[in-house]
Amino acid sequence: MPSRPVRSKRLTMIFDKEGTTTIVFQEHIALNEFLMNLNDGYSKIENDHIIVNLFSFSKLTANDILEFLTLSSAHRESGKSFVLVTDKVSYDEVPEEILVVPTLQEARDVIEMEEIERDLGL
């Protein structure tokens, strides 16, 4: 299925849907604008598992990752997965309430494992 771009005033956020999972990314943008665009387009993907691809950010800190915590927590409470992908911040640097992995394949694997856990009622 083709990507569904969400128009912003500056640049386009890309929502790339793969089955019940949507990969979100956007290039050449500041983190606060990325978050604003993600929140603005969230209603289009709220029923999907979400992978947020942060590879376009050359510098990220654990504090930057924490900016996603509220959205991540709310999304996970709805029974869906929310995974951030970056190799700039390790999963040890952030609270366990937020999932950070270094590759898109690992993000897909986490979602698959979480779906199995939900199916088993764990």
Coordinates of C-alpha atoms in Angstrom, one line a residue:
M1 CA 0.0 0.0 0.0
P2 CA 1.4 3.4 -0.8
S3 CA 2.5 5.9 1.8
R4 CA -0.1 8.4 3.0
P5 CA 1.6 11.8 3.4
V6 CA 0.2 14.3 5.9
R7 CA 0.6 17.8 4.8
S8 CA 2.2 20.3 7.2
K9 CA 3.0 23.9 6.6
R10 CA 6.7 23.1 6.1
L11 CA 7.3 19.5 5.0
T12 CA 5.4 16.3 4.6
M13 CA 5.3 13.6 7.3
I14 CA 5.3 10.1 5.7
F15 CA 3.0 7.4 7.1
D16 CA 4.1 4.2 5.5
K17 CA 1.4 1.5 6.3
E18 CA 2.4 -2.2 6.3
G19 CA -0.6 -4.3 7.4
T20 CA -1.6 -3.2 10.9
T21 CA 1.7 -1.3 11.4
T22 CA 2.5 2.3 10.3
I23 CA 6.1 3.5 10.0
V24 CA 6.3 7.3 10.6
F25 CA 9.2 9.4 9.4
Q26 CA 10.0 12.9 8.2
E27 CA 13.3 14.4 7.0
H28 CA 14.9 17.8 7.5
I29 CA 12.9 18.9 10.4
A30 CA 13.5 19.9 14.1
L31 CA 12.3 17.4 16.7
N32 CA 9.6 19.7 18.1
E33 CA 8.1 20.2 14.6
F34 CA 8.3 16.4 14.1
L35 CA 6.3 15.8 17.3
M36 CA 3.8 18.5 16.4
N37 CA 3.2 16.9 13.0
L38 CA 3.0 13.4 14.6
N39 CA 0.4 14.7 17.0
D40 CA -1.5 16.4 14.2
G41 CA -1.6 13.3 12.1
Y42 CA -2.1 10.8 15.0
S43 CA -5.8 10.3 14.4
K44 CA -5.0 8.7 11.0
I45 CA -2.8 6.0 12.6
E46 CA -4.2 5.7 16.1
N47 CA -5.6 2.2 15.4
D48 CA -2.2 0.9 14.1
H49 CA 0.9 -0.3 15.7
I50 CA 3.4 2.6 15.3
I51 CA 7.1 2.6 14.4
V52 CA 8.6 6.1 14.6
N53 CA 11.7 6.1 12.4
L54 CA 14.1 8.8 13.9
F55 CA 17.1 8.0 11.6
S56 CA 16.8 11.5 10.0
F57 CA 18.0 13.1 13.3
S58 CA 21.7 13.2 13.4
K59 CA 21.7 14.1 17.1
L60 CA 19.3 12.7 19.7
T61 CA 19.5 12.5 23.5
A62 CA 17.6 10.5 26.0
N63 CA 15.8 13.7 26.9
D64 CA 14.7 14.0 23.3
I65 CA 13.3 10.5 23.4
L66 CA 11.4 11.3 26.5
E67 CA 9.4 13.9 24.5
F68 CA 7.6 10.8 23.0
L69 CA 6.7 9.3 26.4
T70 CA 3.2 10.8 26.7
L71 CA 2.1 9.7 23.2
S72 CA 3.8 6.4 23.6
S73 CA 2.1 5.6 26.9
A74 CA -1.4 6.6 25.7
H75 CA -1.0 4.5 22.5
R76 CA 0.3 1.5 24.4
E77 CA -2.6 1.8 26.9
S78 CA -4.9 1.4 23.9
G79 CA -3.4 -2.1 23.3
K80 CA -1.2 -1.1 20.4
S81 CA 2.6 -1.0 20.1
F82 CA 4.7 2.2 19.8
V83 CA 8.4 1.7 19.0
L84 CA 11.0 4.4 18.4
V85 CA 13.9 3.5 16.0
T86 CA 17.3 5.2 16.5
D87 CA 20.9 4.2 17.0
K88 CA 21.7 7.5 18.7
V89 CA 20.1 6.5 22.0
S90 CA 20.3 3.1 23.7
Y91 CA 17.3 1.5 25.3
D92 CA 19.3 1.5 28.6
E93 CA 19.2 5.3 28.6
V94 CA 15.5 5.7 28.7
P95 CA 12.7 4.4 31.1
E96 CA 11.3 1.0 30.2
E97 CA 7.9 2.6 29.6
I98 CA 9.3 3.7 26.2
L99 CA 10.6 1.3 23.6
V100 CA 13.7 2.2 21.7
V101 CA 15.5 -0.1 19.2
P102 CA 18.3 0.4 16.7
T103 CA 16.8 -1.0 13.5
L104 CA 13.4 -1.1 11.7
Q105 CA 13.6 -4.9 11.7
E106 CA 13.9 -5.0 15.5
A107 CA 10.9 -2.7 15.8
R108 CA 8.9 -5.1 13.6
D109 CA 10.1 -8.0 15.8
V110 CA 9.1 -6.2 19.0
I111 CA 5.6 -5.6 17.6
E112 CA 5.3 -9.2 16.6
M113 CA 6.3 -10.3 20.1
E114 CA 3.9 -7.8 21.8
E115 CA 1.1 -9.1 19.6
I116 CA 1.8 -12.7 20.7
E117 CA 1.8 -11.5 24.4
R118 CA -1.5 -9.7 23.9
D119 CA -3.0 -12.8 22.3
L120 CA -1.9 -14.9 25.2
G121 CA -3.1 -12.4 27.7
L122 CA 0.3 -11.7 29.2

